[in-house]
Coordinates of C-alpha atoms in Angstrom, one line a residue:
Chain X
X1 CA 15.9 -40.9 0.9
X2 CA 17.5 -43.7 -1.1
X3 CA 15.4 -46.3 -2.8
X4 CA 16.4 -49.0 -0.3
X5 CA 17.1 -47.1 2.9
X6 CA 17.7 -50.3 4.8
X7 CA 19.2 -53.6 3.7
X8 CA 16.6 -55.7 5.5
X9 CA 13.8 -54.4 3.3
X10 CA 15.5 -55.8 0.2
X11 CA 15.0 -59.2 1.7
X12 CA 11.2 -58.7 1.7
X13 CA 9.2 -60.6 -0.9
X14 CA 9.7 -59.1 -4.4
X15 CA 6.8 -56.8 -5.2
X16 CA 5.8 -56.2 -1.6
X17 CA 3.7 -53.1 -1.5
X18 CA 2.9 -50.6 1.3
X19 CA 0.2 -48.0 1.5
X20 CA 1.2 -44.5 2.8
X21 CA -1.1 -41.4 2.6
X22 CA -2.9 -42.3 -0.6
X23 CA -0.1 -44.0 -2.4
X24 CA 0.8 -47.6 -3.0
X25 CA 4.6 -47.9 -2.9
X26 CA 7.3 -50.5 -3.0
X27 CA 7.6 -51.5 0.7
X28 CA 11.4 -50.7 0.8
X29 CA 10.7 -47.1 -0.2
X30 CA 7.7 -46.5 2.1
X31 CA 8.6 -43.8 4.6
X32 CA 7.3 -41.0 6.8
X33 CA 8.8 -37.7 7.6
X34 CA 11.2 -37.5 10.6
X35 CA 8.8 -35.0 12.2
X36 CA 5.8 -37.3 12.0
X37 CA 4.3 -37.2 15.5
X38 CA 4.0 -40.9 15.4
X39 CA 7.8 -41.1 15.4
X40 CA 8.5 -38.2 17.8
X41 CA 5.7 -38.7 20.4
X42 CA 4.1 -42.1 19.9
X43 CA 1.1 -40.0 19.0
X44 CA -0.4 -42.8 17.0
X45 CA -2.9 -45.7 17.0
X46 CA -2.6 -49.0 15.3
X47 CA -4.7 -52.1 14.6
X48 CA -4.1 -55.5 13.2
X49 CA -6.7 -57.6 11.3
X50 CA -6.0 -61.3 10.8
X51 CA -6.5 -62.9 7.4
X52 CA -7.4 -66.5 7.2
X53 CA -8.1 -68.2 3.8
X54 CA -8.5 -64.7 2.3
X55 CA -11.1 -63.7 4.8
X56 CA -10.7 -60.7 7.1
X57 CA -11.3 -61.8 10.7
X58 CA -13.6 -59.6 12.7
X59 CA -12.9 -56.7 10.4
X60 CA -15.7 -54.4 11.6
X61 CA -14.8 -54.9 15.2
X62 CA -11.1 -54.0 14.6
X63 CA -12.1 -50.9 12.6
X64 CA -14.5 -50.0 15.4
X65 CA -11.7 -50.3 17.9
X66 CA -9.4 -48.2 15.7
X67 CA -12.0 -45.5 15.5
X68 CA -12.5 -45.6 19.3
X69 CA -8.8 -45.4 20.1
X70 CA -8.3 -42.6 17.6
X71 CA -11.2 -40.7 19.2
X72 CA -9.8 -41.3 22.8
X73 CA -6.7 -39.3 21.9
X74 CA -8.6 -36.6 20.2
X75 CA -7.6 -37.4 16.7
X76 CA -9.8 -37.7 13.6
X77 CA -9.9 -40.8 11.4
X78 CA -8.0 -40.2 8.2
X79 CA -10.9 -41.4 6.0
X80 CA -14.3 -43.2 6.1
X81 CA -14.9 -46.9 6.8
X82 CA -15.7 -47.8 3.2
X83 CA -12.4 -46.3 1.9
X84 CA -10.4 -48.1 4.7
X85 CA -12.0 -51.4 3.6
X86 CA -11.2 -50.8 0.0
X87 CA -7.5 -50.2 0.9
X88 CA -7.6 -53.4 3.1
X89 CA -8.7 -55.4 0.1
X90 CA -6.3 -53.7 -2.4
X91 CA -3.4 -54.4 0.0
X92 CA -4.4 -58.1 0.5
X93 CA -4.7 -58.4 -3.3
X94 CA -1.4 -56.6 -4.2
X95 CA 0.5 -58.5 -1.6
X96 CA -1.2 -61.9 -2.3
X97 CA -2.2 -62.3 1.4
X98 CA -4.3 -65.4 2.1
X99 CA -3.2 -66.2 5.6
X100 CA -1.6 -63.3 7.4
X101 CA -2.4 -59.9 8.6
X102 CA -3.2 -56.3 7.6
X103 CA -1.5 -53.7 9.8
X104 CA -2.9 -50.2 10.1
X105 CA -1.3 -47.2 11.8
X106 CA -2.8 -43.8 12.1
X107 CA -0.6 -41.0 13.4
X108 CA -1.3 -37.3 14.1
X109 CA 0.7 -36.4 11.1
X110 CA 3.9 -34.5 10.4
X111 CA 4.4 -31.0 11.8
X112 CA 7.2 -29.0 13.5
X113 CA 7.9 -30.6 16.8
X114 CA 5.8 -29.3 19.7
X115 CA 4.4 -31.4 22.5
X116 CA 1.0 -29.8 22.4
X117 CA -1.3 -30.7 19.6
X118 CA -2.0 -27.6 17.6
X119 CA -5.6 -26.2 17.2
X120 CA -5.1 -26.9 13.4
X121 CA -3.4 -30.2 13.5
X122 CA -1.9 -31.6 10.3
X123 CA -3.5 -34.2 8.1
X124 CA -3.2 -37.6 9.9
X125 CA -0.7 -40.1 8.4
X126 CA -2.2 -43.5 7.4
X127 CA 0.1 -46.4 6.9
X128 CA -1.1 -49.9 5.9
X129 CA 1.0 -52.9 5.4
X130 CA 0.1 -56.5 4.7
X131 CA 2.0 -59.8 5.0
X132 CA 1.5 -63.5 4.9
X133 CA 2.1 -65.6 8.0
X134 CA 3.0 -69.3 8.0
X135 CA -0.2 -71.1 9.0
X136 CA 1.8 -74.2 9.8
X137 CA 3.8 -72.3 12.4
X138 CA 0.6 -70.9 14.1
X139 CA -0.9 -74.4 14.0
X140 CA 2.3 -76.0 15.5
X141 CA 2.3 -73.4 18.3
X142 CA -1.2 -74.4 19.1
X143 CA -0.4 -78.1 19.0
X144 CA 2.7 -77.8 21.3
X145 CA 1.6 -75.0 23.5
X146 CA 3.8 -72.0 24.5
X147 CA 5.9 -70.9 27.5
X148 CA 5.0 -67.7 29.3
X149 CA 7.1 -65.7 31.8
X150 CA 5.7 -62.9 34.1
X151 CA 6.9 -59.3 34.4
X152 CA 5.7 -56.3 36.4
X153 CA 3.2 -54.3 34.4
X154 CA 5.0 -51.0 33.8
X155 CA 2.7 -49.6 31.2
X156 CA 0.7 -46.4 31.4
X157 CA -2.8 -45.9 32.9
X158 CA -4.7 -46.1 29.5
X159 CA -3.9 -49.6 28.2
X160 CA -7.5 -49.6 26.7
X161 CA -6.1 -47.3 24.0
X162 CA -4.3 -49.2 21.3
X163 CA -1.5 -46.7 20.9
X164 CA 2.0 -47.2 19.6
X165 CA 3.6 -46.2 22.9
X166 CA 4.6 -49.8 23.1
X167 CA 8.1 -49.5 24.7
X168 CA 7.1 -51.3 27.9
X169 CA 5.4 -54.0 25.9
X170 CA 8.4 -54.7 23.7
X171 CA 10.8 -54.8 26.7
X172 CA 8.6 -57.4 28.3
X173 CA 8.2 -59.4 25.1
X174 CA 12.0 -59.2 24.5
X175 CA 12.6 -60.5 28.1
X176 CA 10.2 -63.4 27.3
X177 CA 12.0 -64.3 24.1
X178 CA 15.4 -64.2 25.9
X179 CA 14.0 -66.6 28.5
X180 CA 12.9 -69.0 25.7
X181 CA 9.2 -68.0 26.2
X182 CA 6.7 -66.8 23.6
X183 CA 4.9 -64.2 25.8
X184 CA 5.2 -62.2 29.0
X185 CA 2.1 -62.0 31.3
X186 CA 2.1 -58.6 33.1
X187 CA 1.4 -58.4 36.8
X188 CA -0.2 -55.3 38.4
X189 CA 0.9 -53.9 41.7
X190 CA -1.4 -56.3 43.6
X191 CA -0.1 -59.4 41.9
X192 CA -3.0 -59.8 39.4
X193 CA -2.4 -60.7 35.8
X194 CA -3.5 -57.9 33.5
X195 CA -2.7 -59.3 30.1
X196 CA 0.1 -60.4 27.8
X197 CA 2.5 -58.0 26.2
X198 CA 0.5 -58.3 22.9
X199 CA -2.1 -60.9 23.8
X200 CA -5.1 -61.5 26.1
X201 CA -4.5 -63.9 29.1
X202 CA -6.9 -66.7 30.1
X203 CA -6.9 -69.5 32.6
X204 CA -9.2 -72.5 33.2
X205 CA -10.0 -73.3 36.8
X206 CA -10.1 -76.8 38.4
X207 CA -13.9 -76.5 38.0
X208 CA -13.5 -76.0 34.3
X209 CA -14.5 -72.3 34.3
X210 CA -12.7 -70.0 31.9
X211 CA -11.4 -66.8 33.5
X212 CA -10.1 -63.6 31.8
X213 CA -9.7 -60.2 33.3
X214 CA -12.6 -57.8 33.1
X215 CA -12.4 -54.8 30.9
X216 CA -11.0 -51.5 32.3
X217 CA -8.3 -49.0 31.5
X218 CA -5.8 -51.7 32.6
X219 CA -6.2 -53.9 29.5
X220 CA -6.9 -53.7 25.8
X221 CA -10.5 -54.6 24.9
X222 CA -9.3 -57.6 22.8
X223 CA -11.5 -58.1 19.7
X224 CA -10.6 -61.8 19.6
X225 CA -11.2 -61.9 23.4
X226 CA -14.8 -60.6 22.8
X227 CA -15.5 -63.0 19.9
X228 CA -14.2 -65.9 22.1
X229 CA -16.4 -64.8 25.0
X230 CA -19.4 -65.1 22.8
X231 CA -18.4 -68.3 21.2
X232 CA -17.6 -69.9 24.6
X233 CA -21.1 -68.9 25.9
X234 CA -22.7 -70.5 22.8
X235 CA -20.6 -73.6 23.4
X236 CA -22.0 -73.8 27.0
X237 CA -18.6 -73.0 28.6
X238 CA -18.8 -70.9 31.7
X239 CA -16.7 -67.8 31.5
X240 CA -15.9 -65.4 34.4
X241 CA -14.6 -61.9 33.5
X242 CA -12.6 -61.1 36.6
X243 CA -9.0 -60.5 37.9
X244 CA -6.9 -63.6 38.7
X245 CA -3.5 -63.8 40.5
X246 CA -0.3 -65.4 39.3
X247 CA -0.9 -68.1 42.0
X248 CA -4.3 -68.9 40.6
X249 CA -2.8 -69.1 37.1
X250 CA 0.0 -71.5 38.4
X251 CA -2.7 -73.7 39.9
X252 CA -5.0 -73.6 36.9
X253 CA -6.0 -76.7 34.9
X254 CA -5.2 -74.9 31.6
X255 CA -4.1 -71.5 30.4
X256 CA -4.1 -69.9 27.0
X257 CA -3.6 -66.6 25.1
X258 CA -5.6 -65.0 22.4
X259 CA -4.9 -62.5 19.7
X260 CA -6.0 -61.7 16.1
X261 CA -3.2 -63.6 14.5
X262 CA -3.1 -66.5 17.0
X263 CA -6.7 -67.5 17.9
X264 CA -6.6 -69.4 21.2
X265 CA -3.0 -70.8 21.8
X266 CA -2.4 -73.0 24.9
X267 CA 0.1 -72.0 27.6
X268 CA 1.9 -75.0 29.0
X269 CA 4.4 -73.3 31.4
X270 CA 4.4 -70.1 33.3
X271 CA 7.8 -68.9 34.8
X272 CA 9.0 -72.5 34.2
X273 CA 6.1 -74.1 36.2
X274 CA 4.0 -76.7 34.4
X275 CA 0.4 -75.8 33.9
X276 CA -2.0 -78.8 34.3
X277 CA -0.3 -81.8 32.8
X278 CA 2.0 -79.7 30.7
X279 CA 0.1 -80.4 27.5
X280 CA -2.4 -78.3 25.6
X281 CA -5.8 -78.9 27.3
X282 CA -9.2 -79.8 26.0
X283 CA -10.9 -76.6 26.9
X284 CA -8.4 -74.4 25.1
X285 CA -8.8 -76.7 22.1
X286 CA -12.5 -76.5 22.3
X287 CA -12.4 -72.7 22.5
X288 CA -10.2 -72.6 19.4
X289 CA -12.7 -74.8 17.6
X290 CA -15.6 -72.6 18.6
X291 CA -13.6 -69.5 17.6
X292 CA -12.8 -70.9 14.2
X293 CA -16.5 -71.9 13.7
X294 CA -17.6 -68.4 14.6
X295 CA -15.2 -66.9 12.1
X296 CA -16.3 -69.3 9.4
X297 CA -20.0 -68.5 10.1
X298 CA -19.2 -64.8 10.0
X299 CA -17.4 -65.2 6.7
X300 CA -20.3 -67.0 5.1
X301 CA -22.7 -64.4 6.3
X302 CA -20.8 -61.6 4.7
X303 CA -21.7 -60.2 1.2
X304 CA -19.0 -61.2 -1.2
X305 CA -16.0 -58.8 -1.4
X306 CA -16.2 -56.0 -3.9
Chain V
X1 CA 8.4 -40.6 -1.1
X2 CA 7.8 -37.3 -2.9
X3 CA 10.2 -34.4 -2.4
X4 CA 7.9 -32.5 -0.2
X5 CA 5.8 -35.1 1.5
X6 CA 4.0 -32.5 3.7
X7 CA 3.0 -29.0 2.9
X8 CA 4.2 -27.7 6.3
X9 CA 7.7 -28.6 5.7
X10 CA 7.9 -26.3 2.7
X11 CA 7.2 -23.5 5.1
X12 CA 10.4 -24.3 7.0
X13 CA 13.3 -21.9 6.6
X14 CA 14.9 -22.3 3.1
X15 CA 17.9 -24.5 3.4
X16 CA 16.9 -26.2 6.7
X17 CA 18.9 -29.4 6.9
X18 CA 18.3 -32.6 8.8
X19 CA 20.7 -35.4 9.6
X20 CA 19.5 -39.0 9.2
X21 CA 21.8 -42.1 9.3
X22 CA 24.9 -40.5 8.0
X23 CA 23.4 -38.1 5.5
X24 CA 22.6 -34.3 5.6
X25 CA 19.3 -33.8 3.8
X26 CA 16.9 -31.1 3.0
X27 CA 14.6 -31.1 6.1
X28 CA 11.4 -31.6 4.0
X29 CA 12.8 -34.8 2.4
X30 CA 14.2 -36.4 5.6
X31 CA 12.3 -39.6 6.3
X32 CA 12.5 -43.0 8.1
X33 CA 11.1 -46.3 6.9
X34 CA 7.5 -47.1 8.0
X35 CA 8.9 -50.2 9.8
X36 CA 11.3 -48.2 11.8
X37 CA 10.8 -49.4 15.4
X38 CA 10.7 -45.9 16.6
X39 CA 7.5 -45.4 14.6
X40 CA 5.9 -48.7 15.3
X41 CA 6.8 -49.3 19.0
X42 CA 8.2 -46.0 20.4
X43 CA 11.4 -48.1 20.7
X44 CA 13.5 -45.0 20.7
X45 CA 15.3 -42.4 23.0
X46 CA 15.6 -38.7 22.4
X47 CA 17.5 -35.8 23.8
X48 CA 17.4 -32.0 23.4
X49 CA 20.4 -29.7 23.8
X50 CA 19.8 -26.0 24.2
X51 CA 21.9 -23.6 22.2
X52 CA 22.5 -20.0 23.6
X53 CA 24.7 -17.6 21.8
X54 CA 26.1 -20.4 19.8
X55 CA 27.1 -22.4 22.9
X56 CA 25.7 -25.9 23.6
X57 CA 24.3 -25.9 27.1
X58 CA 25.3 -28.9 29.3
X59 CA 26.2 -30.9 26.2
X60 CA 28.2 -33.6 28.0
X61 CA 25.4 -34.1 30.5
X62 CA 22.8 -34.5 27.8
X63 CA 24.9 -37.0 25.9
X64 CA 25.5 -38.9 29.1
X65 CA 21.8 -39.1 29.7
X66 CA 21.2 -40.1 26.0
X67 CA 23.7 -42.9 26.5
X68 CA 22.2 -44.0 29.8
X69 CA 18.6 -44.1 28.4
X70 CA 19.8 -46.0 25.3
X71 CA 21.5 -48.5 27.6
X72 CA 18.4 -48.9 29.9
X73 CA 16.4 -50.3 27.0
X74 CA 19.2 -52.5 25.9
X75 CA 20.2 -50.6 22.8
X76 CA 23.6 -49.6 21.5
X77 CA 24.6 -46.0 20.8
X78 CA 24.7 -45.4 17.0
X79 CA 28.2 -43.9 17.2
X80 CA 30.8 -42.6 19.6
X81 CA 30.7 -39.3 21.5
X82 CA 33.2 -37.4 19.4
X83 CA 31.2 -38.2 16.2
X84 CA 28.0 -37.1 17.8
X85 CA 29.5 -33.8 18.8
X86 CA 30.8 -33.3 15.3
X87 CA 27.3 -33.8 13.9
X88 CA 25.9 -31.4 16.6
X89 CA 28.3 -28.7 15.4
X90 CA 27.7 -29.4 11.7
X91 CA 24.0 -29.2 12.3
X92 CA 24.2 -25.9 14.2
X93 CA 26.4 -24.5 11.4
X94 CA 24.3 -25.7 8.5
X95 CA 21.1 -24.4 10.1
X96 CA 22.7 -21.2 11.4
X97 CA 21.5 -21.9 15.0
X98 CA 22.7 -19.4 17.6
X99 CA 19.8 -19.5 20.0
X100 CA 17.7 -22.7 19.8
X101 CA 18.1 -26.4 20.1
X102 CA 19.6 -29.6 18.8
X103 CA 17.2 -32.6 18.8
X104 CA 18.6 -36.1 18.8
X105 CA 16.5 -39.3 18.3
X106 CA 18.0 -42.8 18.4
X107 CA 15.6 -45.7 17.4
X108 CA 16.2 -49.4 17.3
X109 CA 16.2 -49.2 13.5
X110 CA 14.0 -50.6 10.7
X111 CA 13.1 -54.2 10.6
X112 CA 10.1 -56.4 9.9
X113 CA 7.6 -55.8 12.6
X114 CA 7.9 -58.1 15.6
X115 CA 7.4 -57.0 19.2
X116 CA 10.5 -58.8 20.5
X117 CA 13.9 -57.3 19.7
X118 CA 15.8 -59.8 17.6
X119 CA 19.1 -61.3 18.7
X120 CA 20.7 -59.5 15.8
X121 CA 18.9 -56.1 15.8
X122 CA 19.2 -53.7 12.9
X123 CA 21.5 -50.8 12.8
X124 CA 20.0 -48.0 15.1
X125 CA 18.5 -45.0 13.3
X126 CA 20.0 -41.7 14.3
X127 CA 18.1 -38.5 13.5
X128 CA 19.3 -35.0 14.4
X129 CA 17.5 -31.8 13.8
X130 CA 18.3 -28.2 14.7
X131 CA 16.3 -25.0 14.9
X132 CA 16.4 -21.5 16.2
X133 CA 14.1 -20.4 19.0
X134 CA 13.0 -16.8 19.5
X135 CA 15.0 -15.7 22.6
X136 CA 12.6 -12.8 23.1
X137 CA 9.7 -15.2 23.5
X138 CA 11.6 -17.2 26.1
X139 CA 12.6 -14.0 27.9
X140 CA 9.0 -12.6 27.8
X141 CA 7.7 -15.9 29.3
X142 CA 10.2 -15.5 32.1
X143 CA 9.2 -11.9 32.6
X144 CA 5.5 -12.6 32.8
X145 CA 5.5 -16.0 34.3
X146 CA 3.3 -18.9 33.0
X147 CA 0.1 -20.7 34.0
X148 CA 0.1 -24.4 34.9
X149 CA -2.7 -26.9 35.3
X150 CA -2.6 -30.3 36.9
X151 CA -3.4 -33.7 35.5
X152 CA -3.2 -37.2 36.8
X153 CA 0.2 -38.8 36.0
X154 CA -0.8 -41.6 33.6
X155 CA 2.7 -42.4 32.4
X156 CA 4.6 -45.7 32.6
X157 CA 6.7 -46.8 35.5
X158 CA 10.1 -45.8 34.0
X159 CA 9.9 -42.1 33.5
X160 CA 13.6 -41.9 34.2
X161 CA 14.1 -43.2 30.7
X162 CA 13.9 -40.4 28.1
X163 CA 11.9 -42.5 25.6
X164 CA 9.6 -41.3 22.8
X165 CA 6.7 -43.1 24.3
X166 CA 5.3 -39.6 25.0
X167 CA 1.6 -40.1 24.3
X168 CA 0.6 -39.4 28.0
X169 CA 2.8 -36.3 28.0
X170 CA 1.4 -34.8 24.9
X171 CA -2.1 -35.4 26.0
X172 CA -1.4 -33.6 29.3
X173 CA 0.4 -30.8 27.4
X174 CA -2.5 -30.4 25.0
X175 CA -5.0 -30.2 27.8
X176 CA -2.8 -27.4 29.3
X177 CA -2.7 -25.5 26.1
X178 CA -6.5 -25.8 25.6
X179 CA -6.9 -24.4 29.2
X180 CA -4.7 -21.5 28.2
X181 CA -1.8 -22.8 30.3
X182 CA 1.8 -23.4 29.3
X183 CA 2.5 -26.7 31.2
X184 CA 0.7 -29.5 33.0
X185 CA 2.0 -30.7 36.3
X186 CA 1.4 -34.4 36.8
X187 CA 0.0 -35.8 40.1
X188 CA 0.8 -39.3 41.3
X189 CA -1.8 -41.5 43.0
X190 CA -1.0 -40.0 46.4
X191 CA -1.5 -36.4 45.2
X192 CA 2.2 -35.5 44.9
X193 CA 3.5 -33.6 42.0
X194 CA 5.9 -35.7 39.9
X195 CA 7.0 -33.2 37.2
X196 CA 5.7 -31.3 34.2
X197 CA 4.7 -33.0 30.9
X198 CA 8.1 -31.8 29.5
X199 CA 9.7 -29.8 32.4
X200 CA 10.9 -30.2 36.0
X201 CA 8.6 -28.8 38.7
X202 CA 9.8 -26.6 41.6
X203 CA 8.3 -24.6 44.4
X204 CA 9.6 -22.1 47.0
X205 CA 8.3 -22.6 50.5
X206 CA 7.2 -19.7 52.8
X207 CA 10.6 -20.1 54.5
X208 CA 12.4 -19.6 51.2
X209 CA 13.5 -23.1 50.7
X210 CA 13.5 -24.4 47.1
X211 CA 11.8 -27.9 46.7
X212 CA 11.9 -30.3 43.8
X213 CA 11.1 -34.0 43.7
X214 CA 13.9 -36.4 44.5
X215 CA 15.1 -38.7 41.7
X216 CA 13.4 -42.0 41.1
X217 CA 11.8 -44.0 38.3
X218 CA 8.9 -41.5 38.6
X219 CA 10.7 -38.6 37.0
X220 CA 13.3 -37.8 34.3
X221 CA 16.7 -36.9 35.8
X222 CA 16.6 -33.4 34.4
X223 CA 20.0 -32.1 33.3
X224 CA 18.9 -28.5 33.8
X225 CA 17.5 -29.6 37.2
X226 CA 20.9 -30.9 38.2
X227 CA 22.8 -27.8 37.1
X228 CA 20.4 -25.6 38.9
X229 CA 20.7 -27.7 42.1
X230 CA 24.4 -27.1 42.0
X231 CA 24.1 -23.4 41.1
X232 CA 21.5 -22.9 43.9
X233 CA 23.9 -24.5 46.4
X234 CA 26.7 -22.2 45.3
X235 CA 24.3 -19.2 45.6
X236 CA 23.5 -20.2 49.3
X237 CA 19.9 -21.1 48.4
X238 CA 18.7 -24.1 50.5
X239 CA 17.3 -26.8 48.3
X240 CA 15.3 -29.9 49.4
X241 CA 14.9 -32.8 47.0
X242 CA 11.6 -34.4 48.2
X243 CA 8.0 -34.9 47.1
X244 CA 5.6 -32.1 47.5
X245 CA 1.8 -32.1 47.2
X246 CA -0.5 -30.0 45.1
X247 CA -1.7 -28.3 48.3
X248 CA 1.9 -27.4 49.2
X249 CA 2.4 -26.0 45.7
X250 CA -0.8 -23.9 46.0
X251 CA 0.5 -22.4 49.3
X252 CA 4.0 -21.8 48.0
X253 CA 5.6 -18.4 47.8
X254 CA 6.9 -19.1 44.3
X255 CA 6.9 -21.8 41.8
X256 CA 8.9 -22.4 38.6
X257 CA 9.7 -24.9 35.9
X258 CA 13.0 -25.8 34.3
X259 CA 14.0 -27.4 31.0
X260 CA 17.0 -27.2 28.6
X261 CA 15.3 -24.6 26.4
X262 CA 13.6 -22.6 29.1
X263 CA 16.1 -22.2 32.0
X264 CA 14.0 -21.4 35.1
X265 CA 10.6 -19.9 34.2
X266 CA 8.3 -18.7 36.9
X267 CA 4.8 -20.2 37.5
X268 CA 2.2 -17.6 38.5
X269 CA -1.0 -19.7 38.6
X270 CA -1.7 -23.4 39.2
X271 CA -5.2 -24.6 38.2
X272 CA -6.2 -20.9 38.2
X273 CA -5.0 -20.3 41.7
X274 CA -2.6 -17.4 42.1
X275 CA 0.9 -18.4 43.5
X276 CA 2.4 -15.9 45.9
X277 CA 1.5 -12.4 44.7
X278 CA 0.9 -13.7 41.1
X279 CA 4.1 -12.2 39.8
X280 CA 7.4 -13.9 39.0
X281 CA 9.3 -14.0 42.4
X282 CA 12.8 -13.1 43.4
X283 CA 14.0 -16.6 44.1
X284 CA 13.0 -17.9 40.6
X285 CA 14.8 -14.9 39.1
X286 CA 17.9 -15.4 41.3
X287 CA 17.9 -19.1 40.3
X288 CA 17.8 -18.1 36.6
X289 CA 20.7 -15.7 37.1
X290 CA 22.7 -18.4 38.8
X291 CA 21.9 -20.9 36.1
X292 CA 22.9 -18.4 33.3
X293 CA 26.1 -17.6 35.2
X294 CA 26.9 -21.3 35.5
X295 CA 26.3 -21.8 31.8
X296 CA 28.5 -18.8 30.9
X297 CA 31.3 -20.1 33.2
X298 CA 31.1 -23.6 31.6
X299 CA 31.2 -22.1 28.1
X300 CA 34.3 -20.1 29.0
X301 CA 36.0 -23.1 30.5
X302 CA 35.5 -25.1 27.2
X303 CA 38.1 -25.5 24.6
X304 CA 37.1 -23.5 21.5
X305 CA 34.9 -25.4 19.1
X306 CA 36.7 -27.4 16.3

């Protein structure tokens, strides 16, 4: 492996560091073996933790979900919670991340290719990367609102597992981007919205009730989704966890998406149809305020970082 | 990246060579960047070509399918057909493969993580590995027959694309192995068998007709499947391409699986129920003879290798 296997990596910030299996490495040189099961079989789980003002958003919940997904596919966590949190902080520090994200990927490790997992599987691979995001861009997206298209939900039956078998997701997301949209909402066989390609989907009914799909194998149990459900309840906003159709979404007063790195971001068009008055609505804005407040409260309640 | 990132790789045959992006490397040191889209998104296609007695089985058909799958996800082939075939031969030669397989994987390349494929995507990653298989083991499996279990088909809607988003497949295959079986047959929502986790599924009816599922998005268009369909027709065996249920399979006179590295291998139990008299049957054996004959004829018809 050469020092800079790919030209693009040399355009990364000077000094960008990645973590792979116990080592902190220059990002451009960070690699996994070609027979890593993550690469050959999508036999891997990932997680993304948002960083705002140096604070890790909903960190415990994301690590809980990582652990749950890893367990659902019969894998062991590569290390304990305290060690993972130390790596998280070291990665934020080394990469000078104040507003951005930490990305975790756990694979079933490198071993001679065989579909079946062996009785004595290899050591899992742990990859951690960190990067800054432009907070102005996120803020502008929330100010202007985003466009959404819809696509058939072609994903597998266990979307509650946050695996890297993301090919259907990236095809939907790419179709959205080609159509000038930011996200694709996925429709199940009965015409109900499941979720976005990488975000949770929400609408606000004419009566001002907030609706998002109930948890099942059909959607990822969004961490931001859960925090927002709690924040909305505290803010006296009525929330219904149930399926909704594309027609109901098109007739909604407002719509929005949520994700760790986005908070609540308003949707202003779906498949080219204007939602509400075509402007970010007051309830999405209020939800974002409640979410931000919840995050700040949680940050203040935390013991100071080691 | 250290020279031997994983202990297992040091147990590979001395001198095992892998091909990655234009370079022939010691297998243990062959790696891809951690932001390769194959690793992060299963944004990748693979193909396996069997090698028997130094001949590449159905090579053109496998490369056709590779090209088709790559096109279905909007990717470009990393190089032309002639160059791929040269690498195939060079890999077989360097790894002294006479009876085994060549594995190809094409990913959408390494680039800063973003679900959507960019308008100017990176250069695709091409990985090729080669290894010998024990022909006695394959033969013994055909002599004894194999056990199959059934599992719900939890895969995505485009199983006709040979992508590396194989997590559902490997979970089913692992369940089979834990149950002492060799393969898992996947059942769709209506109780019909789609295919095996990594093989095509076939039964022989009481009337001696051979049945395998018709092509659709629900199954991979098996190359060995197609060659066997043709060989069976030439051998005056009646074949029906249609769905069959688990009940029909349990009542079948014979059953078998096919794959590039297996040929036609008899199934003697399904979910613990004996198929036919519990022994490999004459029609599966005849199909394997016809398949072998077709392969030999094709090999003789080929111009000699460069």
